[in-house]
Coordinates of C-alpha atoms and ligand atoms in Angstrom, one line a residue:
M166 CA 68.8 -52.4 1.2
R167 CA 68.3 -55.9 -0.2
A168 CA 66.5 -56.3 -3.5
P169 CA 63.0 -57.7 -3.2
I170 CA 62.7 -61.4 -3.9
Y171 CA 60.8 -61.0 -7.2
I172 CA 63.6 -58.8 -8.7
I173 CA 66.2 -61.4 -7.7
F174 CA 63.9 -64.0 -9.4
F175 CA 63.6 -61.8 -12.5
L176 CA 67.4 -61.3 -12.7
F177 CA 68.0 -65.0 -12.4
I178 CA 65.5 -66.0 -15.1
F179 CA 66.8 -63.4 -17.5
S180 CA 70.5 -64.1 -16.8
C181 CA 69.7 -67.6 -18.0
S182 CA 68.2 -66.5 -21.3
K183 CA 69.6 -64.5 -24.2
A184 CA 67.6 -61.3 -23.6
P185 CA 69.5 -58.9 -21.3
V186 CA 67.8 -57.6 -18.2
E187 CA 67.7 -54.0 -19.5
E188 CA 65.6 -55.0 -22.5
V189 CA 63.1 -56.6 -20.2
L190 CA 62.9 -54.0 -17.5
Q191 CA 63.2 -50.8 -19.4
R192 CA 62.4 -49.7 -22.9
P193 CA 65.4 -48.3 -24.8
N194 CA 66.1 -44.8 -25.9
I195 CA 66.6 -44.0 -29.5
L196 CA 69.0 -41.5 -30.9
F197 CA 68.6 -41.3 -34.7
I198 CA 71.5 -39.3 -36.2
F199 CA 70.4 -38.4 -39.7
V200 CA 72.7 -36.5 -42.0
D201 CA 72.3 -35.1 -45.5
D202 CA 74.2 -36.6 -48.4
H203 CA 76.9 -38.4 -46.4
A204 CA 78.5 -40.9 -48.8
F205 CA 79.5 -44.2 -47.3
Q206 CA 82.8 -43.7 -49.1
A207 CA 83.5 -40.9 -46.7
I208 CA 83.2 -42.9 -43.4
S209 CA 86.4 -44.5 -42.4
A210 CA 84.7 -47.6 -40.8
Y211 CA 83.8 -48.5 -44.5
E212 CA 87.5 -48.5 -45.4
G213 CA 87.2 -46.7 -48.7
R214 CA 89.8 -44.8 -50.6
L215 CA 89.4 -41.7 -48.4
A216 CA 89.5 -43.6 -45.0
E217 CA 93.1 -43.0 -44.1
L218 CA 93.3 -39.4 -45.2
A219 CA 90.0 -38.3 -43.8
P220 CA 89.1 -40.5 -40.9
T221 CA 85.8 -40.2 -39.0
P222 CA 86.9 -41.5 -35.5
N223 CA 83.7 -40.7 -33.7
I224 CA 81.3 -42.1 -36.3
D225 CA 83.6 -45.2 -36.3
R226 CA 82.9 -45.6 -32.5
L227 CA 79.5 -46.7 -33.5
A228 CA 80.9 -49.5 -35.7
E229 CA 83.4 -50.5 -33.0
T230 CA 80.7 -50.7 -30.3
G231 CA 77.9 -51.9 -32.6
M232 CA 77.0 -53.1 -36.1
K233 CA 78.1 -52.0 -39.5
F234 CA 75.6 -52.6 -42.3
N235 CA 77.3 -53.2 -45.6
K236 CA 74.1 -53.3 -47.7
A237 CA 71.9 -50.5 -46.5
Y238 CA 69.8 -48.9 -49.3
V239 CA 67.2 -46.2 -49.8
T240 CA 63.9 -46.5 -51.7
N241 CA 64.3 -43.2 -53.6
S242 CA 67.7 -41.5 -53.5
I243 CA 66.6 -37.9 -52.7
C244 CA 66.1 -35.9 -49.6
A245 CA 62.5 -35.3 -48.8
P246 CA 61.3 -38.7 -50.2
S247 CA 63.9 -40.5 -48.0
R248 CA 62.7 -38.6 -44.9
A249 CA 59.1 -39.4 -45.7
T250 CA 60.0 -43.1 -46.1
V251 CA 61.8 -43.1 -42.7
L252 CA 58.8 -41.6 -40.9
T253 CA 56.1 -43.7 -42.5
G254 CA 57.8 -47.0 -43.3
L255 CA 56.3 -46.7 -46.8
H256 CA 57.7 -46.4 -50.3
S257 CA 57.2 -43.0 -51.9
H258 CA 54.2 -44.0 -54.0
A259 CA 52.5 -45.2 -50.8
N260 CA 53.2 -42.1 -48.6
G261 CA 52.5 -39.7 -51.4
L262 CA 55.9 -37.9 -51.3
R263 CA 57.8 -38.7 -54.5
T264 CA 59.9 -35.6 -55.1
N265 CA 61.4 -32.7 -53.2
G266 CA 58.6 -30.6 -54.7
D267 CA 55.9 -32.5 -52.8
V268 CA 54.4 -31.5 -49.5
F269 CA 54.4 -34.2 -46.7
D270 CA 50.9 -35.2 -45.5
G271 CA 51.6 -35.0 -41.8
S272 CA 48.2 -36.4 -40.9
Q273 CA 49.3 -39.9 -41.9
I274 CA 50.6 -42.5 -39.4
T275 CA 54.3 -42.0 -38.6
F276 CA 56.6 -43.8 -36.1
P277 CA 57.2 -40.7 -34.0
K278 CA 53.4 -40.4 -33.5
L279 CA 53.1 -44.0 -32.4
L280 CA 56.1 -43.6 -30.1
Q281 CA 54.5 -40.6 -28.6
E282 CA 51.3 -42.6 -28.0
A283 CA 53.5 -45.3 -26.4
D284 CA 54.7 -42.7 -23.9
Y285 CA 58.1 -41.8 -25.4
Q286 CA 59.5 -38.3 -25.3
T287 CA 60.0 -37.4 -29.0
A288 CA 62.1 -34.6 -30.5
L289 CA 63.3 -33.4 -33.9
I290 CA 66.2 -31.0 -34.3
G291 CA 67.7 -29.9 -37.6
K292 CA 66.9 -30.5 -41.3
W293 CA 63.3 -31.4 -42.0
H294 CA 62.6 -30.4 -45.6
L295 CA 59.0 -31.8 -45.8
K296 CA 57.3 -28.4 -46.1
S297 CA 54.4 -29.1 -43.8
E298 CA 54.7 -28.6 -40.0
P299 CA 56.3 -31.5 -38.1
T300 CA 53.8 -33.8 -36.4
G301 CA 54.5 -36.4 -33.7
F302 CA 57.1 -34.5 -31.8
D303 CA 57.0 -33.1 -28.3
H304 CA 59.7 -30.7 -29.3
W305 CA 60.9 -29.6 -32.7
E306 CA 63.3 -26.9 -34.1
V307 CA 63.8 -27.2 -37.8
L308 CA 65.8 -25.5 -40.6
P309 CA 63.7 -23.9 -43.3
G310 CA 64.1 -25.9 -46.5
Q311 CA 67.8 -26.7 -47.0
G312 CA 68.8 -24.4 -44.1
H313 CA 72.0 -22.3 -43.9
Y314 CA 75.5 -23.3 -42.7
Y315 CA 76.3 -19.9 -41.1
N316 CA 74.0 -18.1 -38.7
P317 CA 71.1 -20.4 -39.6
D318 CA 67.4 -19.7 -39.2
F319 CA 65.3 -22.2 -37.2
I320 CA 61.5 -22.6 -37.4
I321 CA 60.0 -23.3 -34.0
P322 CA 56.3 -23.6 -33.2
G323 CA 54.8 -20.2 -34.0
D324 CA 58.1 -18.4 -34.9
T325 CA 61.3 -18.3 -36.8
I326 CA 64.6 -17.4 -35.0
K327 CA 68.1 -16.8 -36.2
E328 CA 71.0 -18.4 -34.3
E329 CA 74.6 -17.1 -34.5
G330 CA 77.2 -19.7 -35.3
Y331 CA 77.8 -22.8 -37.4
V332 CA 74.8 -25.0 -38.1
T333 CA 76.4 -28.4 -37.2
E334 CA 77.5 -27.1 -33.8
I335 CA 74.2 -25.4 -33.1
I336 CA 72.2 -28.6 -33.9
T337 CA 74.5 -30.5 -31.5
E338 CA 74.0 -27.9 -28.7
K339 CA 70.2 -27.9 -29.1
S340 CA 70.2 -31.7 -29.1
L341 CA 72.3 -31.9 -25.9
K342 CA 70.1 -29.3 -24.3
W343 CA 66.9 -31.2 -25.1
L344 CA 68.4 -34.4 -23.9
S345 CA 69.4 -32.9 -20.5
E346 CA 66.0 -31.2 -20.1
Q347 CA 64.0 -34.3 -20.6
K348 CA 66.4 -36.4 -18.5
N349 CA 64.1 -36.6 -15.4
S350 CA 60.9 -37.1 -17.3
G351 CA 60.9 -40.8 -16.3
K352 CA 60.2 -41.7 -20.0
P353 CA 62.4 -43.1 -22.7
F354 CA 63.4 -40.7 -25.5
M355 CA 63.5 -40.7 -29.2
L356 CA 65.6 -37.9 -30.7
M357 CA 66.1 -37.3 -34.4
M358 CA 69.2 -35.2 -34.7
Q359 CA 69.2 -34.2 -38.3
H360 CA 72.3 -32.4 -39.7
K361 CA 72.2 -30.2 -42.8
A362 CA 75.8 -31.2 -43.4
P363 CA 77.4 -32.3 -45.6
H364 CA 74.9 -31.0 -48.2
R365 CA 76.0 -28.8 -51.1
E366 CA 77.5 -26.2 -51.0
W367 CA 79.8 -27.9 -48.4
E368 CA 80.7 -24.8 -46.3
K369 CA 83.4 -25.6 -43.8
G370 CA 82.9 -24.7 -40.2
P371 CA 85.1 -22.1 -38.5
K372 CA 87.1 -24.8 -36.7
Q373 CA 87.8 -26.8 -39.9
L374 CA 88.7 -24.0 -42.3
E375 CA 92.3 -25.1 -42.7
L376 CA 91.6 -28.8 -42.5
Y377 CA 92.8 -30.9 -45.5
E378 CA 94.3 -27.9 -47.2
D379 CA 97.6 -29.7 -47.6
V380 CA 96.1 -33.1 -48.5
T381 CA 95.7 -34.6 -52.0
F382 CA 92.9 -37.1 -52.2
P383 CA 93.0 -40.1 -54.5
E384 CA 90.7 -39.8 -57.5
P385 CA 88.1 -42.6 -58.2
D386 CA 89.1 -44.7 -61.2
N387 CA 86.0 -43.6 -63.1
L388 CA 86.3 -39.8 -62.6
F389 CA 86.6 -39.5 -66.4
D390 CA 83.7 -41.9 -67.3
D391 CA 82.5 -41.6 -70.8
Y392 CA 79.2 -43.4 -70.1
S393 CA 79.6 -45.8 -73.0
S394 CA 77.3 -48.8 -72.7
R395 CA 75.0 -46.9 -70.3
A396 CA 71.5 -45.7 -71.1
S397 CA 70.9 -42.1 -72.2
A398 CA 70.1 -40.9 -68.6
A399 CA 73.7 -41.4 -67.6
K400 CA 74.9 -39.3 -70.6
E401 CA 72.3 -36.6 -70.3
Q402 CA 72.3 -35.8 -66.6
D403 CA 73.5 -32.4 -65.3
M404 CA 75.6 -33.3 -62.3
T405 CA 79.2 -33.5 -63.5
I406 CA 82.2 -32.0 -61.7
N407 CA 83.3 -30.8 -65.1
K408 CA 80.2 -28.9 -66.3
T409 CA 77.7 -28.6 -63.4
M410 CA 79.9 -27.8 -60.4
R411 CA 80.2 -24.0 -60.1
L412 CA 83.4 -22.2 -59.4
S413 CA 81.5 -19.6 -57.4
S414 CA 79.2 -21.1 -54.8
D415 CA 80.4 -24.7 -55.0
L416 CA 84.1 -23.9 -55.0
K417 CA 83.9 -20.6 -53.3
L418 CA 85.8 -18.5 -55.9
W419 CA 83.3 -15.6 -55.7
S420 CA 83.6 -12.6 -57.9
D421 CA 82.0 -9.2 -57.5
E422 CA 79.2 -10.0 -60.0
D423 CA 78.1 -12.9 -57.9
S424 CA 77.1 -10.8 -54.9
A425 CA 73.6 -10.3 -56.2
S426 CA 73.0 -14.0 -56.7
W427 CA 70.8 -16.2 -54.5
S428 CA 73.5 -18.7 -53.8
Y429 CA 75.9 -15.9 -52.6
K430 CA 73.2 -14.5 -50.3
R431 CA 72.4 -17.8 -48.6
T432 CA 76.1 -18.8 -48.1
Y433 CA 78.9 -16.3 -47.9
G434 CA 76.4 -13.4 -47.7
R435 CA 75.2 -14.7 -44.3
M436 CA 78.5 -14.6 -42.6
N437 CA 79.3 -11.9 -40.0
E438 CA 82.6 -9.9 -40.3
K439 CA 84.6 -12.2 -38.1
Q440 CA 83.5 -15.3 -39.9
R441 CA 84.1 -13.7 -43.3
D442 CA 87.6 -12.6 -42.3
A443 CA 88.5 -16.2 -41.2
W444 CA 87.0 -17.5 -44.4
D445 CA 88.8 -15.0 -46.7
A446 CA 92.2 -15.8 -45.1
V447 CA 91.8 -19.4 -46.4
Y448 CA 89.9 -18.9 -49.7
G449 CA 91.6 -15.6 -50.8
P450 CA 95.0 -17.2 -51.6
I451 CA 93.3 -20.2 -53.3
K452 CA 91.5 -17.9 -55.7
E453 CA 94.7 -16.1 -56.5
Q454 CA 96.5 -19.3 -57.2
F455 CA 93.6 -20.6 -59.3
E456 CA 93.6 -17.4 -61.4
E457 CA 97.3 -17.7 -62.1
A458 CA 97.3 -21.4 -63.0
K459 CA 94.8 -21.0 -65.9
L460 CA 93.8 -24.7 -65.8
S461 CA 91.7 -26.4 -68.5
G462 CA 90.6 -29.8 -69.6
T463 CA 91.3 -32.8 -67.3
E464 CA 93.6 -30.7 -65.2
L465 CA 90.8 -28.4 -64.3
I466 CA 88.5 -31.3 -63.4
S467 CA 91.1 -32.8 -61.2
W468 CA 91.6 -29.5 -59.5
K469 CA 87.9 -29.1 -58.9
Y470 CA 87.7 -32.6 -57.5
Q471 CA 90.4 -31.8 -55.0
R472 CA 88.7 -28.6 -53.9
Y473 CA 85.3 -30.5 -53.6
M474 CA 86.9 -33.2 -51.5
R475 CA 88.6 -30.8 -49.1
D476 CA 85.4 -28.9 -48.5
Y477 CA 83.1 -31.9 -48.3
L478 CA 85.3 -33.9 -46.0
A479 CA 86.0 -31.0 -43.7
V480 CA 82.3 -30.4 -43.4
I481 CA 82.0 -34.0 -42.3
R482 CA 84.7 -33.5 -39.6
A483 CA 82.3 -31.2 -37.8
V484 CA 79.6 -33.9 -38.0
D485 CA 82.0 -36.4 -36.6
E486 CA 82.7 -34.1 -33.6
S487 CA 78.9 -33.8 -33.1
V488 CA 78.6 -37.6 -32.9
G489 CA 81.5 -37.6 -30.4
A490 CA 79.8 -35.0 -28.3
V491 CA 76.5 -36.9 -28.1
L492 CA 78.2 -40.2 -27.4
D493 CA 80.2 -38.6 -24.6
Y494 CA 77.0 -37.2 -23.1
L495 CA 75.3 -40.6 -23.2
E496 CA 78.3 -42.3 -21.6
A497 CA 78.6 -39.6 -18.9
E498 CA 74.9 -40.0 -18.1
G499 CA 75.1 -43.8 -18.0
L500 CA 72.6 -44.0 -20.9
R501 CA 74.8 -45.6 -23.5
E502 CA 74.0 -49.3 -22.7
N503 CA 70.3 -49.0 -23.3
T504 CA 70.2 -46.4 -26.1
L505 CA 70.2 -47.4 -29.7
V506 CA 72.3 -44.9 -31.6
V507 CA 71.8 -45.0 -35.3
Y508 CA 74.0 -43.1 -37.8
T509 CA 72.7 -42.9 -41.4
S510 CA 72.2 -40.5 -44.3
D511 CA 69.1 -39.7 -46.4
Q512 CA 71.0 -41.3 -49.3
G513 CA 74.5 -41.7 -50.6
F514 CA 76.5 -39.3 -52.8
Y515 CA 78.9 -39.3 -55.6
L516 CA 82.4 -38.2 -54.7
G517 CA 83.7 -38.0 -58.3
E518 CA 82.6 -41.5 -59.2
H519 CA 81.3 -41.4 -62.8
G520 CA 82.6 -37.8 -62.9
W521 CA 79.7 -36.7 -60.6
F522 CA 78.5 -35.1 -57.4
D523 CA 74.9 -35.3 -56.2
K524 CA 72.7 -38.5 -56.0
R525 CA 69.4 -39.7 -57.5
F526 CA 70.6 -42.6 -59.7
M527 CA 70.1 -46.2 -58.6
Y528 CA 73.9 -46.8 -59.0
E529 CA 75.6 -47.9 -55.8
E530 CA 77.1 -44.6 -54.6
S531 CA 73.7 -43.0 -54.2
F532 CA 71.3 -45.9 -53.9
R533 CA 73.4 -47.2 -51.0
T534 CA 73.6 -45.3 -47.7
P535 CA 75.8 -45.6 -44.7
L536 CA 74.2 -47.3 -41.7
L537 CA 75.9 -47.9 -38.3
M538 CA 74.0 -49.0 -35.2
S539 CA 75.2 -49.2 -31.6
W540 CA 73.1 -50.5 -28.7
P541 CA 75.6 -52.2 -26.4
S542 CA 73.0 -54.2 -24.4
I543 CA 71.8 -55.9 -27.6
I544 CA 74.2 -55.6 -30.5
E545 CA 77.6 -57.4 -30.3
A546 CA 80.5 -54.9 -30.6
G547 CA 82.3 -54.9 -33.9
S548 CA 79.7 -56.9 -35.8
E549 CA 78.7 -56.6 -39.4
S550 CA 75.7 -57.4 -41.6
D551 CA 75.4 -58.1 -45.3
A552 CA 71.6 -58.3 -45.1
L553 CA 69.7 -56.2 -47.6
V554 CA 68.2 -53.5 -45.4
S555 CA 66.4 -50.2 -46.3
N556 CA 65.4 -46.9 -44.9
L557 CA 61.9 -48.5 -45.0
D558 CA 62.9 -50.6 -42.0
F559 CA 63.5 -47.9 -39.3
A560 CA 59.8 -47.3 -38.4
Q561 CA 59.1 -51.0 -37.7
T562 CA 62.4 -51.4 -35.9
F563 CA 61.8 -48.5 -33.5
L564 CA 58.2 -49.5 -32.9
E565 CA 59.3 -53.0 -31.9
M566 CA 61.9 -51.5 -29.6
A567 CA 59.2 -49.5 -27.9
R568 CA 56.9 -52.5 -27.7
A569 CA 54.3 -50.6 -29.8
E570 CA 52.4 -52.3 -32.6
A571 CA 53.4 -51.3 -36.1
P572 CA 50.4 -51.0 -38.5
S573 CA 50.3 -53.9 -41.0
S574 CA 50.3 -51.4 -43.9
M575 CA 54.0 -50.5 -43.2
Q576 CA 56.3 -52.0 -45.9
G577 CA 59.6 -52.5 -44.1
M578 CA 61.0 -55.2 -41.7
S579 CA 62.2 -54.8 -38.1
L580 CA 66.0 -55.0 -38.0
I581 CA 66.0 -56.3 -34.4
P582 CA 66.7 -60.0 -35.4
I583 CA 69.7 -58.7 -37.5
M584 CA 70.9 -56.6 -34.6
K585 CA 70.9 -59.7 -32.5
G586 CA 73.1 -61.5 -35.1
K587 CA 70.3 -63.7 -36.5
Q588 CA 69.2 -62.9 -40.1
P589 CA 65.8 -64.6 -40.4
E590 CA 65.5 -67.2 -43.1
N591 CA 62.7 -65.3 -44.8
W592 CA 64.6 -62.1 -44.9
R593 CA 64.0 -60.1 -48.2
S594 CA 66.0 -61.2 -51.2
S595 CA 65.6 -58.0 -53.2
L596 CA 64.9 -54.3 -53.0
Y597 CA 62.6 -52.1 -55.1
Y598 CA 63.8 -48.6 -56.1
A599 CA 62.0 -45.7 -57.8
Y600 CA 63.1 -42.2 -58.6
Y601 CA 60.6 -39.6 -60.0
E602 CA 62.1 -36.1 -60.0
Y603 CA 62.3 -35.3 -63.7
P604 CA 62.3 -32.8 -65.2
G605 CA 64.2 -31.3 -62.3
V606 CA 67.6 -30.1 -61.0
H607 CA 70.4 -32.3 -62.2
S608 CA 68.2 -33.8 -65.0
V609 CA 68.2 -37.4 -63.9
K610 CA 65.5 -39.3 -65.8
K611 CA 62.8 -41.2 -64.0
H612 CA 63.6 -44.8 -63.3
E613 CA 62.8 -47.8 -61.2
G614 CA 64.6 -51.1 -60.6
A615 CA 65.3 -54.2 -58.6
F616 CA 68.5 -55.3 -56.8
D617 CA 69.2 -58.6 -55.3
G618 CA 72.5 -57.9 -53.7
R619 CA 74.4 -58.9 -56.8
F620 CA 72.4 -58.2 -60.0
K621 CA 70.8 -54.8 -60.6
L622 CA 68.1 -54.1 -63.2
I623 CA 67.2 -50.5 -64.0
H624 CA 64.4 -49.3 -66.2
Y625 CA 64.2 -45.7 -67.5
Y626 CA 60.5 -46.2 -68.3
E627 CA 59.7 -43.0 -70.0
E628 CA 62.4 -43.8 -72.7
D629 CA 62.0 -47.5 -72.3
E630 CA 65.7 -48.0 -71.9
W631 CA 67.2 -50.7 -69.6
E632 CA 70.5 -51.3 -67.8
F633 CA 71.7 -54.5 -66.1
F634 CA 74.8 -54.8 -63.9
D635 CA 76.5 -57.7 -62.2
L636 CA 78.1 -56.1 -59.2
E637 CA 80.3 -59.1 -58.5
S638 CA 82.3 -58.6 -61.7
D639 CA 81.6 -54.9 -62.2
P640 CA 81.3 -53.2 -58.7
T641 CA 81.6 -49.7 -60.2
E642 CA 78.8 -50.3 -62.7
M643 CA 80.7 -49.3 -65.8
N644 CA 79.5 -52.1 -68.0
N645 CA 75.8 -52.4 -68.8
I646 CA 75.3 -56.0 -69.9
Y647 CA 71.6 -55.7 -70.8
S648 CA 72.3 -56.7 -74.4
N649 CA 74.6 -59.5 -73.4
P650 CA 73.0 -62.8 -74.6
E651 CA 74.7 -64.7 -71.7
S652 CA 72.8 -62.5 -69.2
L653 CA 69.4 -63.3 -70.6
N654 CA 68.2 -65.7 -67.9
Q655 CA 69.3 -63.4 -65.1
I656 CA 67.7 -60.5 -66.8
Q657 CA 64.4 -62.4 -67.1
R658 CA 64.6 -63.5 -63.5
M659 CA 65.2 -59.9 -62.3
K660 CA 62.3 -58.6 -64.5
E661 CA 60.0 -61.1 -62.7
E662 CA 61.5 -59.9 -59.4
L663 CA 60.7 -56.3 -60.3
K664 CA 57.2 -57.2 -61.2
S665 CA 56.5 -59.1 -58.0
L666 CA 58.1 -56.3 -55.9
K667 CA 55.8 -53.8 -57.5
Q668 CA 52.8 -56.1 -56.8
E669 CA 53.9 -56.6 -53.2
F670 CA 54.1 -52.8 -52.6
G671 CA 51.0 -51.9 -54.5
Q672 CA 52.8 -49.9 -57.2
E673 CA 50.8 -49.3 -60.3
Ligands
SGN5 C1 69.7 -28.1 -54.1 C2 71.1 -28.3 -54.6 C3 71.1 -29.6 -55.5 C4 70.5 -30.7 -54.8 C5 69.1 -30.4 -54.3 C6 68.4 -31.5 -53.5 N1 71.6 -27.2 -55.4 O1 68.8 -27.7 -55.2 O2 72.4 -29.8 -55.9 O3 70.4 -31.9 -55.6 O4 69.2 -29.2 -53.5 O5 69.2 -31.9 -52.4 S1 72.2 -25.9 -54.6 O6 72.9 -25.1 -55.5 O7 71.0 -25.2 -54.0 O8 73.0 -26.4 -53.5 S2 68.4 -32.7 -51.3 O9 69.5 -33.3 -50.4 O10 67.6 -31.7 -50.6 O11 67.6 -33.7 -52.0
CA6 CA1 70.1 -35.4 -49.2

């Protein structure tokens, strides 16, 4: 059958302009893959020190077919606040969720609700962590709190169920199932597939138990940082590999006394006999060797770092396979061209840099987050962006894609011009950051700051201590130059910047 004359006319008009036909005729699908604590240093597309030894080939497919963002940041480097910012397009002080202890007010405007109103099918599967019941989703199945790696519980509307297996694989299966169930709805979809992995305590999946056991990973240059020149917060935190990382739950060297502990019960204690036997076959000999070696001092720190990397990176391999599975599905269904696939994390993570694990600080490893976007009909394959972008920006980006109006109260910027390769002239020139969870786990003091892509100003306001870094000469932030007379003008400028950012975002 011949196409009606108006369609031929449409195709002609749009083949002459930049916007592809798909964008005009059909609204795109959105697959938002959100992971927990995935450091950009552990994605091979970012070419860091771990890239060759622990590649992430499927996550890298998104960079190969799409755009790699080199300067993607979060407003507040901690789980629940990051998730609340993604949903609302608002800084923590504006959406009311500042710490992991707060409850999300699900009655406020979120982008999933607006997509639902715009006739999208919406779903959320995996980690949620916002305490209140999800709103704005046609379908949701979420982990309680942090969730479990083995045989995880899921909260579903009106019930809690326990699933047998490994959490990353289960979240993938549930996501594929929902995708295929809604396939014939005639509506575009927006799925948030939110992995628990690679969150502490980095429990490897059954398929990756032996992965990396014969690999020695390079240490970061500042594994033995002494925090000289930094403010007291860096010295007084509780997140070092040396002191904070536990041999039991973190490094899996359980002893009999541990079996009553909460961390034992929610990890090793949840495994069935078969899972435990496979686990013990790998970790049993490691425990024996460790006990014989009687390590101490820097040798012990280096050993812990190797164990940490082997577990953390193997947990990521399962996530990489999950990304491969969903991309394969979209390809097989012919959905790849007009689906935006986003890969990002709720924040970054320390992989031994500054001697740490965890996040929270405004230093690069945790303030920055990985961000890859693939949407073949719009984004040029293999492209990169150095624009300052934020987890604030997703809500407005997705709403623009759905041709739904974003409320003027939202505080981000749509990334669509950047995806199309054109950074607008009036793009933001700096970012505002604020962290509030103190006192709290890992003892990171409250701070706020401004970053312009090169200079970073941090204020620990309860102690009135300052830090100032020039990332161009000091990319690993080892040298606080706040007292350096030559930096005075730049410091003054960044203080003004911080003040105007706070005004812009209505921060007291
Ligand atoms: C748990 C972890 C912490 C982690 C927080 C917040 N301890 O308390 O290391 O910082 O979650 O993580 S654990 O012993 O329970 O693993 S977040 O990603 O949810 O913000
Ligand atoms: Ca997290």
